[in-house]
Amino acid sequence: MKLSISYKLEEWRESVEKETQRHVVKMEKLLKRYAPDLVQLRCSIEKRPRKQAYLFSLNLSLPTGTLHATGEAADVRNSVKTAFAEIETQIKKHMAILRKD
């Protein structure tokens, strides 16, 4: 899986990468049907200007479609968790549609 993360501030880097790697391992198990070089995950995190909240967005490009998810929370780690929980649900639904369940 090709992974790219973009963030505005360097202070978010460590916590975002640590949490992202944990969830990427889970996603790779769900996406083992696809060749690793065909799957691209793009992540970005930003702070809401007028709120005390962080927005983490994911774009997952698969050979059979593209999935999008966002997570918003008061701290960086929870926004990452929220976005990955949403995209994992979407992956499961997408795979079920492909299997015609």
PDB file of C-alpha atoms in Angstrom, residues 41-92:
ATOM      1  CA  LEU A  41      -3.960   5.892   0.848  1.00  0.00           C
ATOM      2  CA  ARG A  42      -3.722   9.670   1.119  1.00  0.00           C
ATOM      3  CA  CYS A  43      -4.156  11.279   4.530  1.00  0.00           C
ATOM      4  CA  SER A  44      -4.238  14.890   5.601  1.00  0.00           C
ATOM      5  CA  ILE A  45      -4.759  16.576   8.930  1.00  0.00           C
ATOM      6  CA  GLU A  46      -5.580  20.148   9.700  1.00  0.00           C
ATOM      7  CA  LYS A  47      -6.801  22.191  12.636  1.00  0.00           C
ATOM      8  CA  ARG A  48     -10.169  23.864  12.384  1.00  0.00           C
ATOM      9  CA  PRO A  49      -9.536  27.618  12.448  1.00  0.00           C
ATOM     10  CA  ARG A  50     -12.329  28.655  14.821  1.00  0.00           C
ATOM     11  CA  LYS A  51     -12.813  25.481  16.807  1.00  0.00           C
ATOM     12  CA  GLN A  52     -10.654  23.435  19.096  1.00  0.00           C
ATOM     13  CA  ALA A  53     -10.942  20.470  16.744  1.00  0.00           C
ATOM     14  CA  TYR A  54      -8.790  18.587  14.277  1.00  0.00           C
ATOM     15  CA  LEU A  55      -9.971  17.240  10.938  1.00  0.00           C
ATOM     16  CA  PHE A  56      -8.336  14.090   9.558  1.00  0.00           C
ATOM     17  CA  SER A  57      -9.335  13.067   6.053  1.00  0.00           C
ATOM     18  CA  LEU A  58      -8.573   9.865   4.156  1.00  0.00           C
ATOM     19  CA  ASN A  59      -8.760   9.017   0.466  1.00  0.00           C
ATOM     20  CA  LEU A  60      -8.333   5.358  -0.386  1.00  0.00           C
ATOM     21  CA  SER A  61      -7.862   4.579  -4.073  1.00  0.00           C
ATOM     22  CA  LEU A  62      -8.568   0.984  -5.026  1.00  0.00           C
ATOM     23  CA  PRO A  63      -8.666  -0.559  -8.497  1.00  0.00           C
ATOM     24  CA  THR A  64     -12.431  -0.989  -8.044  1.00  0.00           C
ATOM     25  CA  GLY A  65     -13.228   2.469  -6.657  1.00  0.00           C
ATOM     26  CA  THR A  66     -12.291   5.331  -4.364  1.00  0.00           C
ATOM     27  CA  LEU A  67     -13.382   5.698  -0.740  1.00  0.00           C
ATOM     28  CA  HIS A  68     -13.360   8.875   1.356  1.00  0.00           C
ATOM     29  CA  ALA A  69     -13.619   9.337   5.115  1.00  0.00           C
ATOM     30  CA  THR A  70     -13.166  12.152   7.604  1.00  0.00           C
ATOM     31  CA  GLY A  71     -12.781  12.249  11.347  1.00  0.00           C
ATOM     32  CA  GLU A  72     -13.173  15.287  13.544  1.00  0.00           C
ATOM     33  CA  ALA A  73     -12.290  15.329  17.236  1.00  0.00           C
ATOM     34  CA  ALA A  74     -10.832  17.513  19.958  1.00  0.00           C
ATOM     35  CA  ASP A  75      -7.418  15.856  19.737  1.00  0.00           C
ATOM     36  CA  VAL A  76      -5.307  14.496  16.899  1.00  0.00           C
ATOM     37  CA  ARG A  77      -5.359  10.796  17.846  1.00  0.00           C
ATOM     38  CA  ASN A  78      -9.132  10.622  18.179  1.00  0.00           C
ATOM     39  CA  SER A  79      -9.657  12.283  14.811  1.00  0.00           C
ATOM     40  CA  VAL A  80      -7.387   9.646  13.212  1.00  0.00           C
ATOM     41  CA  LYS A  81      -9.271   6.831  14.981  1.00  0.00           C
ATOM     42  CA  THR A  82     -12.636   8.199  13.880  1.00  0.00           C
ATOM     43  CA  ALA A  83     -11.601   8.480  10.234  1.00  0.00           C
ATOM     44  CA  PHE A  84     -10.105   4.992  10.123  1.00  0.00           C
ATOM     45  CA  ALA A  85     -13.180   3.474  11.794  1.00  0.00           C
ATOM     46  CA  GLU A  86     -15.331   5.064   9.085  1.00  0.00           C
ATOM     47  CA  ILE A  87     -13.130   3.920   6.204  1.00  0.00           C
ATOM     48  CA  GLU A  88     -12.911   0.364   7.559  1.00  0.00           C
ATOM     49  CA  THR A  89     -16.710   0.219   7.562  1.00  0.00           C
ATOM     50  CA  GLN A  90     -16.751   1.506   3.986  1.00  0.00           C
ATOM     51  CA  ILE A  91     -14.161  -1.095   2.923  1.00  0.00           C
ATOM     52  CA  LYS A  92     -16.276  -3.901   4.362  1.00  0.00           C
TER      53      LYS A  92
END
